[in-house]
PDB file of C-alpha atoms in Angstrom:
ATOM      1  CA  MET A 935      75.556  99.508  75.852  1.00 97.00           C
ATOM      2  CA  LEU A 936      74.722  98.262  72.377  1.00 98.00           C
ATOM      3  CA  THR A 937      76.872  95.356  71.231  1.00 98.00           C
ATOM      4  CA  ILE A 938      76.520  94.857  67.487  1.00 98.00           C
ATOM      5  CA  THR A 939      78.490  93.126  64.739  1.00 98.00           C
ATOM      6  CA  GLN A 940      80.498  95.051  62.166  1.00 97.00           C
ATOM      7  CA  SER A 941      78.445  93.315  59.482  1.00 97.00           C
ATOM      8  CA  LEU A 942      75.187  94.744  60.872  1.00 98.00           C
ATOM      9  CA  VAL A 943      76.721  98.228  61.222  1.00 97.00           C
ATOM     10  CA  ASP A 944      77.862  98.026  57.591  1.00 95.00           C
ATOM     11  CA  ARG A 945      74.379  96.969  56.434  1.00 97.00           C
ATOM     12  CA  ILE A 946      72.634  99.763  58.366  1.00 97.00           C
ATOM     13  CA  VAL A 947      75.058 102.376  57.002  1.00 94.00           C
ATOM     14  CA  ALA A 948      74.712 100.989  53.458  1.00 94.00           C
ATOM     15  CA  HIS A 949      70.907 101.238  53.718  1.00 96.00           C
ATOM     16  CA  ALA A 950      71.188 104.844  54.930  1.00 94.00           C
ATOM     17  CA  ARG A 951      73.476 105.727  52.023  1.00 91.00           C
ATOM     18  CA  LYS A 952      71.271 103.923  49.495  1.00 94.00           C
ATOM     19  CA  ASP A 953      68.100 105.767  50.542  1.00 94.00           C
ATOM     20  CA  HIS A 954      69.831 109.175  50.813  1.00 90.00           C
ATOM     21  CA  PRO A 955      68.566 111.902  50.371  1.00 91.00           C
ATOM     22  CA  ASP A 956      65.472 110.333  52.014  1.00 95.00           C
ATOM     23  CA  GLU A 957      65.700 108.961  55.531  1.00 96.00           C
ATOM     24  CA  ALA A 958      66.166 105.191  55.745  1.00 97.00           C
ATOM     25  CA  CYS A 959      64.605 103.088  58.493  1.00 98.00           C
ATOM     26  CA  GLY A 960      64.498  99.529  59.696  1.00 98.00           C
ATOM     27  CA  VAL A 961      64.775  97.033  62.516  1.00 98.00           C
ATOM     28  CA  VAL A 962      67.327  94.498  63.677  1.00 98.00           C
ATOM     29  CA  ALA A 963      65.496  91.705  65.453  1.00 98.00           C
ATOM     30  CA  GLY A 964      66.965  89.300  67.955  1.00 98.00           C
ATOM     31  CA  PRO A 965      65.871  86.450  70.181  1.00 98.00           C
ATOM     32  CA  ALA A 966      63.388  87.670  72.797  1.00 97.00           C
ATOM     33  CA  GLY A 967      65.159  88.679  75.997  1.00 96.00           C
ATOM     34  CA  SER A 968      68.664  88.390  74.513  1.00 97.00           C
ATOM     35  CA  ASP A 969      69.471  92.059  73.731  1.00 97.00           C
ATOM     36  CA  ARG A 970      71.412  90.613  70.764  1.00 98.00           C
ATOM     37  CA  PRO A 971      70.695  92.131  67.339  1.00 98.00           C
ATOM     38  CA  GLU A 972      70.834  89.424  64.673  1.00 98.00           C
ATOM     39  CA  ARG A 973      68.305  89.681  61.835  1.00 98.00           C
ATOM     40  CA  PHE A 974      68.599  92.799  59.652  1.00 98.00           C
ATOM     41  CA  ILE A 975      65.207  93.987  58.360  1.00 98.00           C
ATOM     42  CA  PRO A 976      65.362  97.112  56.167  1.00 97.00           C
ATOM     43  CA  MET A 977      61.981  98.807  55.927  1.00 97.00           C
ATOM     44  CA  LEU A 978      60.444 101.243  53.484  1.00 95.00           C
ATOM     45  CA  ASN A 979      60.170 104.831  54.661  1.00 96.00           C
ATOM     46  CA  ALA A 980      56.491 105.313  53.854  1.00 96.00           C
ATOM     47  CA  ALA A 981      56.933 109.094  54.205  1.00 95.00           C
ATOM     48  CA  MET A 982      59.652 109.080  51.499  1.00 94.00           C
ATOM     49  CA  SER A 983      61.030 112.230  53.091  1.00 95.00           C
ATOM     50  CA  PRO A 984      64.500 113.666  53.721  1.00 92.00           C
ATOM     51  CA  THR A 985      63.354 115.021  57.105  1.00 92.00           C
ATOM     52  CA  PHE A 986      60.978 112.386  58.484  1.00 90.00           C
ATOM     53  CA  TYR A 987      60.564 108.628  58.563  1.00 94.00           C
ATOM     54  CA  GLU A 988      57.491 106.519  59.044  1.00 93.00           C
ATOM     55  CA  PHE A 989      57.119 102.756  58.945  1.00 95.00           C
ATOM     56  CA  ASP A 990      54.290 101.576  56.711  1.00 93.00           C
ATOM     57  CA  SER A 991      51.598 100.374  59.147  1.00 93.00           C
ATOM     58  CA  GLY A 992      50.899  97.206  57.152  1.00 95.00           C
ATOM     59  CA  ASP A 993      54.594  96.330  56.903  1.00 95.00           C
ATOM     60  CA  LEU A 994      55.030  96.999  60.617  1.00 94.00           C
ATOM     61  CA  LEU A 995      52.094  94.758  61.556  1.00 96.00           C
ATOM     62  CA  LYS A 996      53.491  91.990  59.335  1.00 97.00           C
ATOM     63  CA  LEU A 997      56.939  92.414  60.918  1.00 97.00           C
ATOM     64  CA  TYR A 998      55.613  92.202  64.493  1.00 97.00           C
ATOM     65  CA  ARG A 999      53.619  89.062  63.650  1.00 98.00           C
ATOM     66  CA  GLU A1000      56.716  87.521  62.057  1.00 98.00           C
ATOM     67  CA  MET A1001      58.897  88.397  65.069  1.00 98.00           C
ATOM     68  CA  ASP A1002      56.253  86.955  67.393  1.00 98.00           C
ATOM     69  CA  ASP A1003      56.200  83.702  65.387  1.00 98.00           C
ATOM     70  CA  ARG A1004      60.013  83.509  65.585  1.00 98.00           C
ATOM     71  CA  ASP A1005      60.161  84.443  69.314  1.00 98.00           C
ATOM     72  CA  GLU A1006      62.032  87.628  68.437  1.00 98.00           C
ATOM     73  CA  GLU A1007      61.801  91.255  69.461  1.00 98.00           C
ATOM     74  CA  PRO A1008      63.068  94.511  67.966  1.00 98.00           C
ATOM     75  CA  VAL A1009      66.518  94.903  69.511  1.00 98.00           C
ATOM     76  CA  VAL A1010      67.547  97.830  67.292  1.00 98.00           C
ATOM     77  CA  ILE A1011      65.251 100.342  65.629  1.00 98.00           C
ATOM     78  CA  TYR A1012      67.269 102.464  63.250  1.00 98.00           C
ATOM     79  CA  HIS A1013      66.838 105.401  60.941  1.00 97.00           C
ATOM     80  CA  SER A1014      68.988 108.006  59.269  1.00 96.00           C
ATOM     81  CA  HIS A1015      69.214 111.761  59.354  1.00 94.00           C
ATOM     82  CA  THR A1016      70.277 113.222  56.027  1.00 91.00           C
ATOM     83  CA  ALA A1017      71.154 116.815  56.955  1.00 87.00           C
ATOM     84  CA  THR A1018      71.523 116.849  60.741  1.00 87.00           C
ATOM     85  CA  GLU A1019      73.535 115.056  63.394  1.00 88.00           C
ATOM     86  CA  ALA A1020      72.656 111.563  64.572  1.00 92.00           C
ATOM     87  CA  TYR A1021      70.554 112.637  67.562  1.00 94.00           C
ATOM     88  CA  PRO A1022      66.830 111.960  68.116  1.00 96.00           C
ATOM     89  CA  SER A1023      64.507 114.775  67.054  1.00 95.00           C
ATOM     90  CA  ARG A1024      61.387 115.684  69.037  1.00 94.00           C
ATOM     91  CA  THR A1025      59.375 113.634  66.523  1.00 93.00           C
ATOM     92  CA  ASP A1026      61.725 110.646  66.931  1.00 95.00           C
ATOM     93  CA  ILE A1027      61.316 110.844  70.709  1.00 96.00           C
ATOM     94  CA  SER A1028      57.524 111.060  70.492  1.00 94.00           C
ATOM     95  CA  TYR A1029      57.382 107.934  68.287  1.00 91.00           C
ATOM     96  CA  ALA A1030      59.774 105.860  70.422  1.00 95.00           C
ATOM     97  CA  ASN A1031      57.465 103.224  71.908  1.00 93.00           C
ATOM     98  CA  GLU A1032      59.830 100.282  72.485  1.00 95.00           C
ATOM     99  CA  PRO A1033      61.507 100.979  75.853  1.00 93.00           C
ATOM    100  CA  GLY A1034      63.747  97.907  75.562  1.00 96.00           C
ATOM    101  CA  ALA A1035      65.086  98.785  72.098  1.00 98.00           C
ATOM    102  CA  HIS A1036      68.291 100.512  71.120  1.00 98.00           C
ATOM    103  CA  TYR A1037      67.450 103.471  68.875  1.00 98.00           C
ATOM    104  CA  VAL A1038      70.283 103.775  66.361  1.00 98.00           C
ATOM    105  CA  LEU A1039      70.690 106.913  64.311  1.00 97.00           C
ATOM    106  CA  VAL A1040      72.983 107.221  61.326  1.00 95.00           C
ATOM    107  CA  SER A1041      73.716 110.636  59.899  1.00 92.00           C
ATOM    108  CA  THR A1042      74.657 110.720  56.226  1.00 87.00           C
ATOM    109  CA  ALA A1043      75.663 114.381  56.594  1.00 79.00           C
ATOM    110  CA  ASP A1044      79.139 115.336  57.795  1.00 62.00           C
ATOM    111  CA  THR A1045      77.892 117.571  60.613  1.00 56.00           C
ATOM    112  CA  ASP A1046      80.873 117.227  62.947  1.00 56.00           C
ATOM    113  CA  GLY A1047      83.864 116.976  60.626  1.00 57.00           C
ATOM    114  CA  ALA A1048      84.322 113.343  61.697  1.00 54.00           C
ATOM    115  CA  GLY A1049      83.572 111.877  58.280  1.00 59.00           C
ATOM    116  CA  GLU A1050      80.699 111.056  56.053  1.00 64.00           C
ATOM    117  CA  PHE A1051      78.520 109.376  58.656  1.00 73.00           C
ATOM    118  CA  GLN A1052      77.846 109.087  62.377  1.00 88.00           C
ATOM    119  CA  PHE A1053      76.536 105.897  64.020  1.00 95.00           C
ATOM    120  CA  ARG A1054      75.086 106.493  67.496  1.00 96.00           C
ATOM    121  CA  SER A1055      72.756 104.569  69.792  1.00 98.00           C
ATOM    122  CA  PHE A1056      70.233 105.809  72.334  1.00 98.00           C
ATOM    123  CA  ARG A1057      67.732 104.489  74.819  1.00 98.00           C
ATOM    124  CA  ILE A1058      64.470 106.405  74.741  1.00 98.00           C
ATOM    125  CA  VAL A1059      62.127 105.705  77.654  1.00 96.00           C
ATOM    126  CA  GLU A1060      59.108 107.891  78.425  1.00 94.00           C
ATOM    127  CA  GLY A1061      60.584 110.785  76.458  1.00 95.00           C
ATOM    128  CA  GLU A1062      63.968 110.583  78.189  1.00 96.00           C
ATOM    129  CA  VAL A1063      66.938 110.214  75.800  1.00 98.00           C
ATOM    130  CA  THR A1064      70.156 108.585  76.994  1.00 98.00           C
ATOM    131  CA  GLU A1065      73.078 108.034  74.646  1.00 98.00           C
ATOM    132  CA  GLU A1066      74.847 104.728  75.117  1.00 98.00           C
ATOM    133  CA  GLU A1067      78.184 103.280  74.130  1.00 97.00           C
ATOM    134  CA  VAL A1068      78.308 101.207  70.935  1.00 97.00           C
ATOM    135  CA  LYS A1069      80.627  98.185  71.000  1.00 97.00           C
ATOM    136  CA  ILE A1070      81.286  96.800  67.526  1.00 97.00           C
ATOM    137  CA  VAL A1071      82.401  93.164  67.418  1.00 97.00           C
ATOM    138  CA  GLU A1072      83.239  90.721  64.631  1.00 97.00           C
ATOM    139  CA  ALA A1073      80.902  88.032  66.028  1.00 95.00           C
ATOM    140  CA  TYR A1074      78.900  87.205  69.148  1.00 95.00           C
TER     141      TYR A1074
END
């Protein structure tokens, strides 16, 4: 289960809406070993595409060095889908290389009649996708 604050959910959704029609992407870092997302880090989608996201390799290297210096890890890796449901694509699954992370997808398309966005979380380990419950809290 992903436990995340309403504030972080709001920031992820706002980033997805801001970058629409391109996919948005980013990371929420937390203390190593805590499974607690704390530090919101919006990233640039280097692909600048409505159907694909890619972290800039230089930005990603800088981010991992910064997290290492702060004794953090990527707790949430998020991106948006602009025209499809919030479910990992084959490409998303092939790029998922952080087995301990929660992979959050936000859809900015109303694909299920449930409103203007979906916010879902998945674990992706060795190509296996498992959806997990999302518990939204005011504070930890």
